[in-house]
Amino acid sequence: MDVQVVDYRVPDAPARFVESLRQTGFAVLTHHPIPQESIERIYREWLGFFGSDAKHAYAVDGKTHDGFFSTAVSETAKGGTQRDLKEFFHIYPWGKYPAEVSPAALDYYDLAGALGAKLLQWIDQETPADVSALFSMPLSQMITGNPSTLLRVLRYPPLQGEETPGALRAAAHEDINLITLLPAANEPGLQVKDGKGDWHDVPCDFGMLVVNIGDMLQEASAGYYPSTTHRVQNPAGAGRTQSRISLPLFIQPRNEVRLSGAYLAGQYLEERLQELRGVKKI
């Protein structure tokens, strides 16, 4: 499986980017507009935050979907039996935000959200007319003014050797949303599954930005854009003793946007969330 690494600055970047999404469900960007130093700052700050007891003051309350999720209430992938080996914090513009860290993650939310809108414009312009005709509106307009786009700050803790057999940092799954933006993490592990069932490492050098298709775009395009199964593998060797921080931004359409004849976006999201144990309705 050949996930393309595309220089954001080159004239044919939109065509190459969208072709990689079409063929693999994934693409990787270099020289994109998100400063690496801001990502590294977020990694440093949030590693400290997850290592403190302060995180528990922001625990998700069951009424909304924002705040801290401990490993005890982490997700179980659709069809899986073991909880993922991770803890995370959900950031929305309207939600909880820790006083113990700087606003850097909020700034990243805005910057990455703007880039996500631009990448949806690339997909719009490169999509064949017969597929575009399936969209209820241009993809880039589906997200305008939406308060439900989610920034998840993830920490995969060091492995202790006592993990449940078969448990992974993130078990095989597909994302729910339109597209996901993910800066290269501070440790490797992201893998994508091809049509033969084989797993392949996704390029993850610092400075790269991974983008993948979610189920909503697959639904809206009647499968033209594939939502590809991926996972985060447990590390071996010295990597087992290291935490891994990850910053996926899940670009969501507004709830009232029609994805297909079967689904509005809000209905689709609610159905999928109920399939993830430990995650409540928004």
PDB file of C-alpha atoms in Angstrom:
ATOM      1  CA  MET A   1       0.000   0.000   0.000  1.00  0.00           C
ATOM      2  CA  ASP A   2       1.639   3.200  -1.231  1.00  0.00           C
ATOM      3  CA  VAL A   3       0.511   6.163   0.889  1.00  0.00           C
ATOM      4  CA  GLN A   4       1.826   9.211  -0.954  1.00  0.00           C
ATOM      5  CA  VAL A   5       3.972  11.861   0.753  1.00  0.00           C
ATOM      6  CA  VAL A   6       3.016  15.168  -0.886  1.00  0.00           C
ATOM      7  CA  ASP A   7       4.708  18.569  -0.627  1.00  0.00           C
ATOM      8  CA  TYR A   8       1.888  20.987   0.211  1.00  0.00           C
ATOM      9  CA  ARG A   9       3.619  23.765  -1.779  1.00  0.00           C
ATOM     10  CA  VAL A  10       3.867  22.151  -5.212  1.00  0.00           C
ATOM     11  CA  PRO A  11       1.349  23.030  -7.948  1.00  0.00           C
ATOM     12  CA  ASP A  12       0.034  19.490  -8.344  1.00  0.00           C
ATOM     13  CA  ALA A  13      -0.324  18.910  -4.601  1.00  0.00           C
ATOM     14  CA  PRO A  14      -4.152  18.821  -4.670  1.00  0.00           C
ATOM     15  CA  ALA A  15      -4.252  16.171  -7.407  1.00  0.00           C
ATOM     16  CA  ARG A  16      -1.561  13.994  -5.804  1.00  0.00           C
ATOM     17  CA  PHE A  17      -3.090  14.360  -2.335  1.00  0.00           C
ATOM     18  CA  VAL A  18      -6.590  13.389  -3.460  1.00  0.00           C
ATOM     19  CA  GLU A  19      -5.332  10.505  -5.592  1.00  0.00           C
ATOM     20  CA  SER A  20      -3.583   9.031  -2.548  1.00  0.00           C
ATOM     21  CA  LEU A  21      -6.790   9.381  -0.528  1.00  0.00           C
ATOM     22  CA  ARG A  22      -8.719   7.708  -3.317  1.00  0.00           C
ATOM     23  CA  GLN A  23      -6.312   4.769  -3.584  1.00  0.00           C
ATOM     24  CA  THR A  24      -5.429   4.200   0.090  1.00  0.00           C
ATOM     25  CA  GLY A  25      -7.713   6.343   2.274  1.00  0.00           C
ATOM     26  CA  PHE A  26      -4.564   8.112   3.523  1.00  0.00           C
ATOM     27  CA  ALA A  27      -2.154  10.836   2.392  1.00  0.00           C
ATOM     28  CA  VAL A  28       0.800  12.541   4.078  1.00  0.00           C
ATOM     29  CA  LEU A  29       1.688  16.220   3.698  1.00  0.00           C
ATOM     30  CA  THR A  30       5.033  17.945   4.168  1.00  0.00           C
ATOM     31  CA  HIS A  31       5.754  21.700   4.295  1.00  0.00           C
ATOM     32  CA  HIS A  32       2.198  22.371   5.428  1.00  0.00           C
ATOM     33  CA  PRO A  33       1.136  25.573   7.258  1.00  0.00           C
ATOM     34  CA  ILE A  34       1.151  24.172  10.820  1.00  0.00           C
ATOM     35  CA  PRO A  35       4.413  25.156  12.588  1.00  0.00           C
ATOM     36  CA  GLN A  36       6.272  22.179  14.023  1.00  0.00           C
ATOM     37  CA  GLU A  37       7.342  24.174  17.071  1.00  0.00           C
ATOM     38  CA  SER A  38       3.719  24.681  18.105  1.00  0.00           C
ATOM     39  CA  ILE A  39       3.074  20.925  17.874  1.00  0.00           C
ATOM     40  CA  GLU A  40       6.168  20.145  19.925  1.00  0.00           C
ATOM     41  CA  ARG A  41       5.054  22.662  22.561  1.00  0.00           C
ATOM     42  CA  ILE A  42       1.688  20.924  22.854  1.00  0.00           C
ATOM     43  CA  TYR A  43       3.410  17.543  23.186  1.00  0.00           C
ATOM     44  CA  ARG A  44       5.611  18.830  26.044  1.00  0.00           C
ATOM     45  CA  GLU A  45       2.813  20.566  27.925  1.00  0.00           C
ATOM     46  CA  TRP A  46       0.320  17.753  27.658  1.00  0.00           C
ATOM     47  CA  LEU A  47       2.811  15.042  28.597  1.00  0.00           C
ATOM     48  CA  GLY A  48       3.228  16.934  31.849  1.00  0.00           C
ATOM     49  CA  PHE A  49      -0.516  17.364  32.257  1.00  0.00           C
ATOM     50  CA  PHE A  50      -1.286  13.672  31.715  1.00  0.00           C
ATOM     51  CA  GLY A  51       1.430  12.831  34.212  1.00  0.00           C
ATOM     52  CA  SER A  52      -0.264  14.885  36.934  1.00  0.00           C
ATOM     53  CA  ASP A  53      -3.340  14.382  39.087  1.00  0.00           C
ATOM     54  CA  ALA A  54      -4.800  17.633  37.736  1.00  0.00           C
ATOM     55  CA  LYS A  55      -6.321  15.771  34.776  1.00  0.00           C
ATOM     56  CA  HIS A  56      -8.933  14.141  37.025  1.00  0.00           C
ATOM     57  CA  ALA A  57     -10.523  17.516  37.784  1.00  0.00           C
ATOM     58  CA  TYR A  58     -11.635  17.645  34.146  1.00  0.00           C
ATOM     59  CA  ALA A  59     -13.152  14.163  33.927  1.00  0.00           C
ATOM     60  CA  VAL A  60     -15.928  13.719  31.383  1.00  0.00           C
ATOM     61  CA  ASP A  61     -19.257  13.994  33.203  1.00  0.00           C
ATOM     62  CA  GLY A  62     -21.492  11.827  31.017  1.00  0.00           C
ATOM     63  CA  LYS A  63     -23.653  14.781  29.942  1.00  0.00           C
ATOM     64  CA  THR A  64     -21.287  16.152  27.322  1.00  0.00           C
ATOM     65  CA  HIS A  65     -18.400  14.707  25.340  1.00  0.00           C
ATOM     66  CA  ASP A  66     -15.648  17.119  26.446  1.00  0.00           C
ATOM     67  CA  GLY A  67     -12.916  16.653  29.036  1.00  0.00           C
ATOM     68  CA  PHE A  68     -10.667  13.875  30.295  1.00  0.00           C
ATOM     69  CA  PHE A  69     -11.199  10.160  29.577  1.00  0.00           C
ATOM     70  CA  SER A  70      -9.053   7.838  31.684  1.00  0.00           C
ATOM     71  CA  THR A  71      -7.787   4.447  30.564  1.00  0.00           C
ATOM     72  CA  ALA A  72     -10.645   2.930  32.601  1.00  0.00           C
ATOM     73  CA  VAL A  73     -13.265   4.558  30.323  1.00  0.00           C
ATOM     74  CA  SER A  74     -11.288   4.488  27.087  1.00  0.00           C
ATOM     75  CA  GLU A  75     -12.826   3.239  23.845  1.00  0.00           C
ATOM     76  CA  THR A  76     -13.292  -0.284  22.608  1.00  0.00           C
ATOM     77  CA  ALA A  77     -13.041  -0.372  18.812  1.00  0.00           C
ATOM     78  CA  LYS A  78     -16.144  -1.421  16.901  1.00  0.00           C
ATOM     79  CA  GLY A  79     -16.211  -5.220  16.944  1.00  0.00           C
ATOM     80  CA  GLY A  80     -13.401  -5.382  19.506  1.00  0.00           C
ATOM     81  CA  THR A  81     -13.325  -6.891  22.987  1.00  0.00           C
ATOM     82  CA  GLN A  82     -10.473  -5.026  24.724  1.00  0.00           C
ATOM     83  CA  ARG A  83     -10.283  -1.371  25.668  1.00  0.00           C
ATOM     84  CA  ASP A  84      -7.542   0.590  23.947  1.00  0.00           C
ATOM     85  CA  LEU A  85      -4.410   1.353  25.979  1.00  0.00           C
ATOM     86  CA  LYS A  86      -4.854   5.114  26.012  1.00  0.00           C
ATOM     87  CA  GLU A  87      -6.186   8.120  27.859  1.00  0.00           C
ATOM     88  CA  PHE A  88      -7.304  11.322  26.176  1.00  0.00           C
ATOM     89  CA  PHE A  89      -8.805  14.782  26.476  1.00  0.00           C
ATOM     90  CA  HIS A  90     -11.564  16.033  24.164  1.00  0.00           C
ATOM     91  CA  ILE A  91     -11.325  19.710  23.225  1.00  0.00           C
ATOM     92  CA  TYR A  92     -14.200  21.676  21.715  1.00  0.00           C
ATOM     93  CA  PRO A  93     -14.459  25.486  21.477  1.00  0.00           C
ATOM     94  CA  TRP A  94     -17.288  25.389  24.023  1.00  0.00           C
ATOM     95  CA  GLY A  95     -15.854  22.748  26.369  1.00  0.00           C
ATOM     96  CA  LYS A  96     -13.520  22.151  29.292  1.00  0.00           C
ATOM     97  CA  TYR A  97      -9.894  23.224  28.899  1.00  0.00           C
ATOM     98  CA  PRO A  98      -7.136  22.724  31.469  1.00  0.00           C
ATOM     99  CA  ALA A  99      -5.781  25.793  33.251  1.00  0.00           C
ATOM    100  CA  GLU A 100      -2.519  23.867  33.702  1.00  0.00           C
ATOM    101  CA  VAL A 101      -1.514  24.197  30.032  1.00  0.00           C
ATOM    102  CA  SER A 102      -1.182  27.143  27.658  1.00  0.00           C
ATOM    103  CA  PRO A 103      -3.754  27.961  24.940  1.00  0.00           C
ATOM    104  CA  ALA A 104      -1.441  26.334  22.361  1.00  0.00           C
ATOM    105  CA  ALA A 105      -3.843  23.440  21.735  1.00  0.00           C
ATOM    106  CA  LEU A 106      -6.731  25.881  21.185  1.00  0.00           C
ATOM    107  CA  ASP A 107      -4.587  27.786  18.687  1.00  0.00           C
ATOM    108  CA  TYR A 108      -3.797  24.489  16.980  1.00  0.00           C
ATOM    109  CA  TYR A 109      -7.527  23.681  16.836  1.00  0.00           C
ATOM    110  CA  ASP A 110      -8.148  26.860  14.821  1.00  0.00           C
ATOM    111  CA  LEU A 111      -5.105  26.513  12.570  1.00  0.00           C
ATOM    112  CA  ALA A 112      -5.650  22.835  11.805  1.00  0.00           C
ATOM    113  CA  GLY A 113      -9.379  23.448  11.317  1.00  0.00           C
ATOM    114  CA  ALA A 114      -8.623  26.068   8.675  1.00  0.00           C
ATOM    115  CA  LEU A 115      -6.228  23.675   6.960  1.00  0.00           C
ATOM    116  CA  GLY A 116      -8.888  20.955   7.082  1.00  0.00           C
ATOM    117  CA  ALA A 117     -11.314  23.276   5.294  1.00  0.00           C
ATOM    118  CA  LYS A 118      -8.673  23.910   2.631  1.00  0.00           C
ATOM    119  CA  LEU A 119      -8.068  20.189   2.150  1.00  0.00           C
ATOM    120  CA  LEU A 120     -11.805  19.604   1.745  1.00  0.00           C
ATOM    121  CA  GLN A 121     -11.715  22.239  -1.006  1.00  0.00           C
ATOM    122  CA  TRP A 122      -8.938  20.221  -2.668  1.00  0.00           C
ATOM    123  CA  ILE A 123     -11.109  17.111  -2.483  1.00  0.00           C
ATOM    124  CA  ASP A 124     -14.076  19.053  -3.891  1.00  0.00           C
ATOM    125  CA  GLN A 125     -12.090  20.289  -6.890  1.00  0.00           C
ATOM    126  CA  GLU A 126     -10.507  16.894  -7.648  1.00  0.00           C
ATOM    127  CA  THR A 127     -13.654  14.774  -7.257  1.00  0.00           C
ATOM    128  CA  PRO A 128     -15.275  13.561 -10.512  1.00  0.00           C
ATOM    129  CA  ALA A 129     -18.554  15.267 -11.363  1.00  0.00           C
ATOM    130  CA  ASP A 130     -20.646  12.119 -10.986  1.00  0.00           C
ATOM    131  CA  VAL A 131     -19.343  11.659  -7.420  1.00  0.00           C
ATOM    132  CA  SER A 132     -19.666  15.350  -6.531  1.00  0.00           C
ATOM    133  CA  ALA A 133     -23.299  15.144  -7.597  1.00  0.00           C
ATOM    134  CA  LEU A 134     -23.860  12.822  -4.625  1.00  0.00           C
ATOM    135  CA  PHE A 135     -22.829  15.521  -2.135  1.00  0.00           C
ATOM    136  CA  SER A 136     -25.700  17.529  -0.645  1.00  0.00           C
ATOM    137  CA  MET A 137     -23.356  20.547  -0.753  1.00  0.00           C
ATOM    138  CA  PRO A 138     -19.618  21.074  -1.281  1.00  0.00           C
ATOM    139  CA  LEU A 139     -17.612  19.268   1.392  1.00  0.00           C
ATOM    140  CA  SER A 140     -15.932  22.475   2.522  1.00  0.00           C
ATOM    141  CA  GLN A 141     -19.353  23.997   3.239  1.00  0.00           C
ATOM    142  CA  MET A 142     -20.505  21.030   5.341  1.00  0.00           C
ATOM    143  CA  ILE A 143     -18.236  22.106   8.213  1.00  0.00           C
ATOM    144  CA  THR A 144     -18.928  25.865   8.241  1.00  0.00           C
ATOM    145  CA  GLY A 145     -19.765  27.089  11.733  1.00  0.00           C
ATOM    146  CA  ASN A 146     -19.739  23.587  13.178  1.00  0.00           C
ATOM    147  CA  PRO A 147     -19.042  23.346  16.956  1.00  0.00           C
ATOM    148  CA  SER A 148     -18.586  19.559  16.851  1.00  0.00           C
ATOM    149  CA  THR A 149     -15.207  19.267  15.145  1.00  0.00           C
ATOM    150  CA  LEU A 150     -13.126  17.506  17.789  1.00  0.00           C
ATOM    151  CA  LEU A 151      -9.509  17.836  18.837  1.00  0.00           C
ATOM    152  CA  ARG A 152      -8.448  14.787  20.817  1.00  0.00           C
ATOM    153  CA  VAL A 153      -5.193  15.019  22.751  1.00  0.00           C
ATOM    154  CA  LEU A 154      -4.154  11.387  23.227  1.00  0.00           C
ATOM    155  CA  ARG A 155      -1.608   9.857  25.519  1.00  0.00           C
ATOM    156  CA  TYR A 156      -0.586   6.238  25.096  1.00  0.00           C
ATOM    157  CA  PRO A 157       1.120   5.392  28.416  1.00  0.00           C
ATOM    158  CA  PRO A 158       4.296   3.311  28.682  1.00  0.00           C
ATOM    159  CA  LEU A 159       3.599  -0.408  28.646  1.00  0.00           C
ATOM    160  CA  GLN A 160       3.951  -2.117  32.012  1.00  0.00           C
ATOM    161  CA  GLY A 161       3.913  -5.746  30.922  1.00  0.00           C
ATOM    162  CA  GLU A 162       0.608  -6.354  32.675  1.00  0.00           C
ATOM    163  CA  GLU A 163      -1.674  -5.352  29.803  1.00  0.00           C
ATOM    164  CA  THR A 164      -4.582  -7.600  28.846  1.00  0.00           C
ATOM    165  CA  PRO A 165      -3.461 -10.039  26.125  1.00  0.00           C
ATOM    166  CA  GLY A 166      -4.445  -8.705  22.714  1.00  0.00           C
ATOM    167  CA  ALA A 167      -4.923  -5.100  23.866  1.00  0.00           C
ATOM    168  CA  LEU A 168      -3.379  -2.442  21.604  1.00  0.00           C
ATOM    169  CA  ARG A 169      -2.733   1.252  22.002  1.00  0.00           C
ATOM    170  CA  ALA A 170      -5.475   1.669  19.401  1.00  0.00           C
ATOM    171  CA  ALA A 171      -7.139  -1.418  17.973  1.00  0.00           C
ATOM    172  CA  ALA A 172      -8.062  -1.698  14.303  1.00  0.00           C
ATOM    173  CA  HIS A 173     -10.776   0.846  13.499  1.00  0.00           C
ATOM    174  CA  GLU A 174     -12.078   3.411  11.044  1.00  0.00           C
ATOM    175  CA  ASP A 175     -12.718   7.064  11.906  1.00  0.00           C
ATOM    176  CA  ILE A 176     -16.284   8.364  11.968  1.00  0.00           C
ATOM    177  CA  ASN A 177     -15.882  11.873  10.526  1.00  0.00           C
ATOM    178  CA  LEU A 178     -15.154  13.397   7.087  1.00  0.00           C
ATOM    179  CA  ILE A 179     -11.364  13.630   7.342  1.00  0.00           C
ATOM    180  CA  THR A 180      -8.839  13.426  10.170  1.00  0.00           C
ATOM    181  CA  LEU A 181      -5.687  15.535  10.442  1.00  0.00           C
ATOM    182  CA  LEU A 182      -2.872  14.021  12.490  1.00  0.00           C
ATOM    183  CA  PRO A 183       0.612  15.483  13.012  1.00  0.00           C
ATOM    184  CA  ALA A 184       3.338  12.877  13.186  1.00  0.00           C
ATOM    185  CA  ALA A 185       3.437  11.667  16.793  1.00  0.00           C
ATOM    186  CA  ASN A 186       6.482  11.641  19.070  1.00  0.00           C
ATOM    187  CA  GLU A 187       6.739   7.836  18.660  1.00  0.00           C
ATOM    188  CA  PRO A 188       5.959   5.544  15.646  1.00  0.00           C
ATOM    189  CA  GLY A 189       3.169   2.986  15.582  1.00  0.00           C
ATOM    190  CA  LEU A 190       0.446   4.102  13.138  1.00  0.00           C
ATOM    191  CA  GLN A 191      -0.350   1.388  10.597  1.00  0.00           C
ATOM    192  CA  VAL A 192      -2.892   1.044   7.775  1.00  0.00           C
ATOM    193  CA  LYS A 193      -4.467  -2.158   6.459  1.00  0.00           C
ATOM    194  CA  ASP A 194      -4.547  -2.999   2.762  1.00  0.00           C
ATOM    195  CA  GLY A 195      -7.162  -4.973   0.859  1.00  0.00           C
ATOM    196  CA  LYS A 196      -5.283  -8.228   1.418  1.00  0.00           C
ATOM    197  CA  GLY A 197      -5.318  -7.812   5.184  1.00  0.00           C
ATOM    198  CA  ASP A 198      -1.655  -6.841   5.481  1.00  0.00           C
ATOM    199  CA  TRP A 199      -0.509  -3.970   7.688  1.00  0.00           C
ATOM    200  CA  HIS A 200       1.790  -1.147   6.545  1.00  0.00           C
ATOM    201  CA  ASP A 201       3.534   1.604   8.499  1.00  0.00           C
ATOM    202  CA  VAL A 202       2.354   5.126   7.701  1.00  0.00           C
ATOM    203  CA  PRO A 203       5.219   7.600   7.133  1.00  0.00           C
ATOM    204  CA  CYS A 204       5.618   9.523  10.378  1.00  0.00           C
ATOM    205  CA  ASP A 205       8.730  11.717  10.349  1.00  0.00           C
ATOM    206  CA  PHE A 206       8.459  14.839  12.492  1.00  0.00           C
ATOM    207  CA  GLY A 207       6.974  17.654  10.417  1.00  0.00           C
ATOM    208  CA  MET A 208       4.666  15.369   8.442  1.00  0.00           C
ATOM    209  CA  LEU A 209       0.882  15.628   8.637  1.00  0.00           C
ATOM    210  CA  VAL A 210      -1.179  12.474   8.111  1.00  0.00           C
ATOM    211  CA  VAL A 211      -4.679  12.883   6.639  1.00  0.00           C
ATOM    212  CA  ASN A 212      -7.202  10.079   6.346  1.00  0.00           C
ATOM    213  CA  ILE A 213     -10.749   9.556   5.142  1.00  0.00           C
ATOM    214  CA  GLY A 214     -13.495   8.891   7.687  1.00  0.00           C
ATOM    215  CA  ASP A 215     -16.709   6.924   7.388  1.00  0.00           C
ATOM    216  CA  MET A 216     -18.844  10.021   6.790  1.00  0.00           C
ATOM    217  CA  LEU A 217     -16.976  10.884   3.591  1.00  0.00           C
ATOM    218  CA  GLN A 218     -17.122   7.263   2.523  1.00  0.00           C
ATOM    219  CA  GLU A 219     -20.896   7.376   3.091  1.00  0.00           C
ATOM    220  CA  ALA A 220     -21.319  10.689   1.272  1.00  0.00           C
ATOM    221  CA  SER A 221     -19.266   9.518  -1.729  1.00  0.00           C
ATOM    222  CA  ALA A 222     -20.959   6.095  -1.936  1.00  0.00           C
ATOM    223  CA  GLY A 223     -17.604   4.457  -1.281  1.00  0.00           C
ATOM    224  CA  TYR A 224     -15.547   6.395  -3.812  1.00  0.00           C
ATOM    225  CA  TYR A 225     -13.343   7.615  -0.968  1.00  0.00           C
ATOM    226  CA  PRO A 226     -12.467   4.660   1.290  1.00  0.00           C
ATOM    227  CA  SER A 227     -12.396   4.858   5.069  1.00  0.00           C
ATOM    228  CA  THR A 228      -9.418   2.584   5.589  1.00  0.00           C
ATOM    229  CA  THR A 229      -8.848   0.452   8.679  1.00  0.00           C
ATOM    230  CA  HIS A 230      -5.900   1.573  10.791  1.00  0.00           C
ATOM    231  CA  ARG A 231      -4.405   0.965  14.222  1.00  0.00           C
ATOM    232  CA  VAL A 232      -1.640   2.031  16.599  1.00  0.00           C
ATOM    233  CA  GLN A 233       0.588  -0.943  17.272  1.00  0.00           C
ATOM    234  CA  ASN A 234       2.251  -1.536  20.639  1.00  0.00           C
ATOM    235  CA  PRO A 235       5.957  -0.649  20.477  1.00  0.00           C
ATOM    236  CA  ALA A 236       8.828  -3.056  20.993  1.00  0.00           C
ATOM    237  CA  GLY A 237      12.148  -2.581  22.736  1.00  0.00           C
ATOM    238  CA  ALA A 238      12.925   0.730  24.386  1.00  0.00           C
ATOM    239  CA  GLY A 239       9.789   2.267  22.893  1.00  0.00           C
ATOM    240  CA  ARG A 240       7.700   0.276  25.364  1.00  0.00           C
ATOM    241  CA  THR A 241       8.874   2.592  28.154  1.00  0.00           C
ATOM    242  CA  GLN A 242       7.892   5.791  26.326  1.00  0.00           C
ATOM    243  CA  SER A 243       4.592   7.672  26.329  1.00  0.00           C
ATOM    244  CA  ARG A 244       3.170   8.509  22.904  1.00  0.00           C
ATOM    245  CA  ILE A 245       1.254  11.756  22.348  1.00  0.00           C
ATOM    246  CA  SER A 246      -1.082  12.176  19.381  1.00  0.00           C
ATOM    247  CA  LEU A 247      -3.218  15.117  18.202  1.00  0.00           C
ATOM    248  CA  PRO A 248      -5.958  13.952  15.824  1.00  0.00           C
ATOM    249  CA  LEU A 249      -8.409  16.629  14.690  1.00  0.00           C
ATOM    250  CA  PHE A 250     -11.647  15.000  13.547  1.00  0.00           C
ATOM    251  CA  ILE A 251     -13.298  17.294  10.986  1.00  0.00           C
ATOM    252  CA  GLN A 252     -17.058  16.930  11.384  1.00  0.00           C
ATOM    253  CA  PRO A 253     -19.984  18.185   9.286  1.00  0.00           C
ATOM    254  CA  ARG A 254     -22.841  19.997  10.971  1.00  0.00           C
ATOM    255  CA  ASN A 255     -25.448  17.640  12.406  1.00  0.00           C
ATOM    256  CA  GLU A 256     -28.129  18.734   9.941  1.00  0.00           C
ATOM    257  CA  VAL A 257     -25.986  18.068   6.839  1.00  0.00           C
ATOM    258  CA  ARG A 258     -27.313  15.204   4.735  1.00  0.00           C
ATOM    259  CA  LEU A 259     -24.638  12.620   4.030  1.00  0.00           C
ATOM    260  CA  SER A 260     -26.777  10.244   1.977  1.00  0.00           C
ATOM    261  CA  GLY A 261     -30.330   9.102   1.521  1.00  0.00           C
ATOM    262  CA  ALA A 262     -29.951   7.060   4.701  1.00  0.00           C
ATOM    263  CA  TYR A 263     -28.263   9.515   7.047  1.00  0.00           C
ATOM    264  CA  LEU A 264     -28.017  13.029   8.357  1.00  0.00           C
ATOM    265  CA  ALA A 265     -24.582  13.645   9.867  1.00  0.00           C
ATOM    266  CA  GLY A 266     -25.942  13.907  13.412  1.00  0.00           C
ATOM    267  CA  GLN A 267     -27.800  10.626  13.101  1.00  0.00           C
ATOM    268  CA  TYR A 268     -24.731   8.897  11.743  1.00  0.00           C
ATOM    269  CA  LEU A 269     -22.512  10.259  14.513  1.00  0.00           C
ATOM    270  CA  GLU A 270     -24.923   9.231  17.259  1.00  0.00           C
ATOM    271  CA  GLU A 271     -25.232   5.707  15.888  1.00  0.00           C
ATOM    272  CA  ARG A 272     -21.473   5.249  15.713  1.00  0.00           C
ATOM    273  CA  LEU A 273     -20.783   6.686  19.157  1.00  0.00           C
ATOM    274  CA  GLN A 274     -23.092   4.160  20.705  1.00  0.00           C
ATOM    275  CA  GLU A 275     -20.940   1.417  19.208  1.00  0.00           C
ATOM    276  CA  LEU A 276     -17.923   2.655  21.160  1.00  0.00           C
ATOM    277  CA  ARG A 277     -18.108   1.448  24.715  1.00  0.00           C
ATOM    278  CA  GLY A 278     -17.431   4.160  27.249  1.00  0.00           C
ATOM    279  CA  VAL A 279     -18.461   6.981  24.926  1.00  0.00           C
ATOM    280  CA  LYS A 280     -21.740   8.769  25.577  1.00  0.00           C
ATOM    281  CA  LYS A 281     -23.973  10.688  23.220  1.00  0.00           C
ATOM    282  CA  ILE A 282     -23.013  14.243  22.444  1.00  0.00           C
TER     283      ILE A 282
END
